[in-house]
Tab-separated table of C-alpha atoms and ligand atoms in Angstrom:
chain	number	residue	atom	x	y	z
A	1	MET	CA	14.912	30.535	20.646
A	2	SER	CA	12.473	29.002	18.559
A	3	GLY	CA	9.143	28.050	18.753
A	4	ASN	CA	7.847	24.474	19.709
A	5	PRO	CA	10.280	21.559	17.571
A	6	LYS	CA	8.338	19.693	14.991
A	7	LYS	CA	6.719	16.465	16.235
A	8	GLU	CA	8.663	13.606	14.078
A	9	HIS	CA	7.112	10.308	13.386
A	10	LEU	CA	8.354	7.658	11.512
A	11	PHE	CA	5.863	5.136	9.853
A	12	LYS	CA	6.826	1.654	8.316
A	13	VAL	CA	4.074	0.705	5.839
A	14	LEU	CA	4.077	-2.181	3.636
A	15	VAL	CA	3.109	-2.760	0.115
A	16	ILE	CA	2.126	-5.788	-0.760
A	17	GLY	CA	0.120	-7.909	-3.514
A	18	ASP	CA	0.455	-10.103	-6.494
A	19	LEU	CA	3.154	-9.825	-9.318
A	20	GLY	CA	2.967	-7.184	-11.277
A	21	VAL	CA	0.055	-5.278	-9.864
A	22	GLY	CA	2.199	-1.954	-9.760
A	23	LYS	CA	3.349	-1.780	-6.253
A	24	THR	CA	6.845	-0.425	-7.594
A	25	SER	CA	5.209	1.558	-9.982
A	26	PHE	CA	2.624	3.226	-7.564
A	27	ILE	CA	5.818	3.793	-4.822
A	28	LYS	CA	7.878	5.418	-7.990
A	29	ARG	CA	4.972	7.807	-8.970
A	30	TYR	CA	4.500	8.639	-5.098
A	31	VAL	CA	7.958	9.479	-4.109
A	32	HIS	CA	9.880	10.401	-7.198
A	33	GLN	CA	6.791	11.443	-9.761
A	34	PHE	CA	8.002	9.087	-12.286
A	35	PHE	CA	5.902	5.934	-14.238
A	36	SER	CA	7.732	3.346	-16.567
A	37	VAL	CA	5.810	1.195	-18.736
A	38	HIS	CA	8.641	-1.474	-18.622
A	39	TYR	CA	7.964	-4.557	-15.885
A	40	ARG	CA	11.280	-5.212	-14.006
A	41	ALA	CA	9.850	-7.434	-10.953
A	42	THR	CA	11.331	-6.876	-7.606
A	43	ILE	CA	13.412	-9.295	-6.183
A	44	GLY	CA	12.774	-9.576	-2.355
A	45	VAL	CA	12.172	-6.200	-0.937
A	46	ASP	CA	12.849	-2.706	-2.015
A	47	PHE	CA	12.682	1.032	-0.058
A	48	ALA	CA	11.381	4.093	-0.492
A	49	LEU	CA	11.129	7.165	1.806
A	50	LYS	CA	8.554	9.508	1.364
A	51	VAL	CA	8.871	12.618	3.685
A	52	ILE	CA	5.977	14.629	4.311
A	53	ASN	CA	5.337	18.175	6.107
A	54	TRP	CA	1.949	16.609	7.332
A	55	ASP	CA	1.368	20.404	8.909
A	56	GLU	CA	3.153	23.142	10.799
A	57	ASP	CA	3.783	21.003	13.611
A	58	THR	CA	4.462	17.748	12.076
A	59	LEU	CA	6.831	16.032	9.909
A	60	ILE	CA	6.143	12.576	8.771
A	61	ARG	CA	8.930	10.074	7.183
A	62	LEU	CA	6.999	7.211	5.567
A	63	GLN	CA	9.317	4.327	4.943
A	64	LEU	CA	7.469	2.154	2.367
A	65	TRP	CA	8.709	-1.522	1.951
A	66	ASP	CA	7.847	-2.501	-1.485
A	67	ILE	CA	7.654	-6.544	-1.136
A	68	ALA	CA	7.964	-8.436	-4.292
A	69	GLY	CA	4.775	-10.424	-5.262
A	70	GLN	CA	6.923	-13.597	-5.461
A	71	GLU	CA	7.450	-13.171	-1.919
A	72	ARG	CA	4.027	-15.014	-1.613
A	73	PHE	CA	5.641	-18.084	-2.414
A	74	GLY	CA	8.839	-17.273	-0.130
A	75	ASN	CA	9.619	-17.488	3.527
A	76	MET	CA	11.098	-13.910	4.267
A	77	THR	CA	7.639	-12.167	4.780
A	78	ARG	CA	7.751	-12.595	8.534
A	79	VAL	CA	10.655	-10.678	8.689
A	80	TYR	CA	9.651	-7.889	6.197
A	81	TYR	CA	6.631	-7.303	8.220
A	82	LYS	CA	8.204	-6.746	11.697
A	83	GLU	CA	7.291	-3.472	13.052
A	84	ALA	CA	4.899	-2.533	10.304
A	85	VAL	CA	2.191	0.194	11.570
A	86	ALA	CA	-0.078	-0.042	8.177
A	87	ALA	CA	-0.146	-1.727	5.052
A	88	MET	CA	-1.368	-1.416	1.389
A	89	ILE	CA	-2.392	-4.420	-0.083
A	90	VAL	CA	-2.647	-3.866	-4.339
A	91	PHE	CA	-4.307	-6.006	-6.974
A	92	ASP	CA	-4.736	-5.055	-10.411
A	93	CYS	CA	-8.576	-4.445	-11.549
A	94	THR	CA	-7.540	-5.812	-14.938
A	95	ARG	CA	-6.915	-9.323	-13.280
A	96	GLN	CA	-9.549	-11.149	-11.290
A	97	SER	CA	-6.773	-13.541	-10.004
A	98	THR	CA	-4.862	-10.883	-8.433
A	99	PHE	CA	-8.019	-9.522	-6.524
A	100	ASP	CA	-8.524	-13.521	-5.638
A	101	ALA	CA	-5.118	-13.319	-3.741
A	102	ILE	CA	-5.977	-10.474	-1.703
A	103	LEU	CA	-7.191	-12.550	1.217
A	104	THR	CA	-3.792	-14.934	0.991
A	105	TRP	CA	-1.918	-11.770	1.625
A	106	LYS	CA	-4.086	-10.376	4.253
A	107	ASN	CA	-3.971	-13.569	6.233
A	108	ASP	CA	-0.236	-13.843	5.666
A	109	LEU	CA	0.119	-10.327	7.284
A	110	ASP	CA	-2.038	-10.741	9.896
A	111	SER	CA	-1.022	-14.005	11.207
A	112	LYS	CA	2.907	-12.705	11.094
A	113	VAL	CA	2.460	-9.158	12.538
A	114	LEU	CA	0.240	-7.112	14.982
A	115	LEU	CA	0.286	-3.820	16.412
A	116	PRO	CA	1.932	-3.144	19.803
A	117	ASN	CA	-1.725	-3.059	21.369
A	118	GLY	CA	-2.292	-6.458	19.728
A	119	GLU	CA	-4.894	-5.208	16.703
A	120	PRO	CA	-4.181	-6.347	13.216
A	121	VAL	CA	-2.414	-3.593	11.118
A	122	PRO	CA	-4.567	-1.225	9.300
A	123	CYS	CA	-4.834	-2.342	5.557
A	124	LEU	CA	-5.772	-0.224	2.785
A	125	LEU	CA	-6.924	-1.721	-0.626
A	126	LEU	CA	-5.908	-0.502	-3.939
A	127	SER	CA	-7.618	-1.563	-7.115
A	128	ASN	CA	-4.573	-0.174	-9.124
A	129	LYS	CA	-4.700	0.453	-12.884
A	130	CYS	CA	-7.526	2.067	-13.029
A	131	ASP	CA	-6.955	3.874	-16.410
A	132	GLU	CA	-7.536	0.341	-18.102
A	133	PRO	CA	-11.016	-1.466	-18.610
A	134	LYS	CA	-11.982	-3.648	-15.482
A	135	ASP	CA	-12.465	-7.117	-14.974
A	136	GLY	CA	-15.683	-8.492	-13.993
A	137	ASN	CA	-16.997	-7.232	-10.397
A	138	LEU	CA	-14.175	-5.268	-9.905
A	139	SER	CA	-15.731	-2.372	-11.718
A	140	ASN	CA	-18.619	-2.365	-8.915
A	141	PRO	CA	-17.870	0.098	-6.230
A	142	SER	CA	-20.338	-1.535	-3.781
A	143	PHE	CA	-18.930	-5.097	-4.394
A	144	LEU	CA	-15.873	-3.388	-2.959
A	145	ASP	CA	-17.442	-1.585	-0.276
A	146	SER	CA	-18.473	-4.329	1.068
A	147	PHE	CA	-15.664	-6.460	0.756
A	148	CYS	CA	-13.444	-4.013	2.798
A	149	LYS	CA	-15.990	-3.723	5.485
A	150	GLN	CA	-16.291	-7.785	5.468
A	151	GLU	CA	-12.593	-8.440	5.508
A	152	GLY	CA	-11.599	-5.364	7.534
A	153	PHE	CA	-9.956	-2.983	5.196
A	154	ILE	CA	-10.175	0.353	6.392
A	155	GLY	CA	-11.204	1.431	2.716
A	156	TRP	CA	-10.267	1.376	-0.714
A	157	PHE	CA	-9.130	3.793	-3.981
A	158	ASP	CA	-9.204	3.242	-7.527
A	159	THR	CA	-5.525	4.190	-8.239
A	160	SER	CA	-3.427	4.631	-11.385
A	161	ALA	CA	0.214	4.937	-10.936
A	162	LYS	CA	0.052	5.548	-14.895
A	163	HIS	CA	-1.818	8.393	-14.810
A	164	ASN	CA	-1.287	9.663	-11.185
A	165	ILE	CA	-4.787	9.054	-10.120
A	166	ASN	CA	-5.395	8.811	-6.315
A	167	VAL	CA	-1.823	8.049	-5.571
A	168	SER	CA	-1.147	10.627	-3.246
A	169	GLU	CA	-4.893	10.852	-1.863
A	170	SER	CA	-4.916	7.245	-0.901
A	171	ALA	CA	-1.275	7.511	0.998
A	172	THR	CA	-2.842	10.564	2.885
A	173	PHE	CA	-5.828	8.522	4.044
A	174	LEU	CA	-3.627	5.966	5.269
A	175	VAL	CA	-1.278	8.430	7.272
A	176	LYS	CA	-4.477	10.292	8.317
A	177	HIS	CA	-5.961	6.768	9.897
A	178	ILE	CA	-2.612	5.760	11.453
A	179	LEU	CA	-2.278	9.230	13.012
A	180	GLU	CA	-5.696	8.917	14.529
A	181	THR	CA	-5.120	5.391	15.946
A	182	THR	CA	-1.897	5.823	17.408
B	1	GTP	P1	6.349	-7.268	-8.420
B	1	GTP	O1	7.496	-6.455	-8.261
B	1	GTP	O2	6.963	-8.251	-9.713
B	1	GTP	O3	5.582	-7.647	-7.587
B	1	GTP	O4	5.426	-6.336	-9.560
B	1	GTP	P2	4.511	-4.798	-8.709
B	1	GTP	O5	3.685	-4.900	-8.326
B	1	GTP	O6	5.973	-3.937	-8.544
B	1	GTP	O7	4.467	-4.465	-10.457
B	1	GTP	P3	5.352	-2.839	-11.333
B	1	GTP	O8	4.783	-1.822	-10.473
B	1	GTP	O9	6.566	-3.449	-11.682
B	1	GTP	O10	4.328	-2.898	-12.901
B	1	GTP	C1	3.947	-3.885	-13.405
B	1	GTP	C2	3.591	-3.806	-14.584
B	1	GTP	O11	2.209	-2.709	-14.747
B	1	GTP	C3	4.527	-2.671	-15.381
B	1	GTP	O12	4.544	-2.858	-16.555
B	1	GTP	C4	3.881	-1.267	-15.004
B	1	GTP	O13	4.013	-0.265	-16.265
B	1	GTP	C5	2.729	-1.629	-15.238
B	1	GTP	N1	1.644	-0.674	-14.487
B	1	GTP	C6	1.841	-0.171	-13.220
B	1	GTP	N2	0.765	0.579	-12.717
B	1	GTP	C7	0.241	0.803	-13.779
B	1	GTP	C8	-1.080	1.557	-14.050
B	1	GTP	O14	-1.546	2.459	-13.102
B	1	GTP	N3	-1.730	1.309	-15.506
B	1	GTP	C9	-1.042	0.823	-16.318
B	1	GTP	N4	-1.871	0.935	-17.379
B	1	GTP	N5	0.028	0.166	-16.036
B	1	GTP	C10	0.757	-0.132	-14.901
B	2	MG	MG1	7.883	-4.467	-7.841
């Protein structure tokens, strides 16, 4: 007989945010260690699975739902959001307009899905393309700190899918939060 069987978790995590902010690039970097400068807009939704050997006793399957930015104007998000346990909302720190859309995404999320206990789904904010010069306020960490506190995000990270900055760190932060709260 072997020791205790591993605990296994399947977590559905949404990755949302405006067109071209780097959602697909973030996921490709995280799951496939790959980056491309070429932009091909996601149509509808894409999926990726990251298997994490969290510790000796725990295996996590992170099911990442890569939702097209153009879905903000569509009517499918309610279907895509179903049974998600967490979300990453991504903006492009070189384009203020993508930050301005964050709350529209969060309101869409909170109005369409809740955790089984009735709480909103935990959301992590990602300021992607941090390898590039930032737009206005978006270079101010204390501005983002207070924005997160005020709007109910669990935190934020500067990320770069291009240079592989904080990609696995931010995902690990989110998983840790999920494990501690479920
Ligand atoms: P939609 O599928 O339309 O919603 O877009 P998306 O959010 O999936 O964006 P995508 O990952 O396709 O990236 C859009 C463009 O930004 C591509 O040309 C990427 O190469 C570029 N890009 C993504 N991440 C980064 C980054 O961290 N730094 C830089 N400099 N460019 C990035
Ligand atoms: Mg995409």
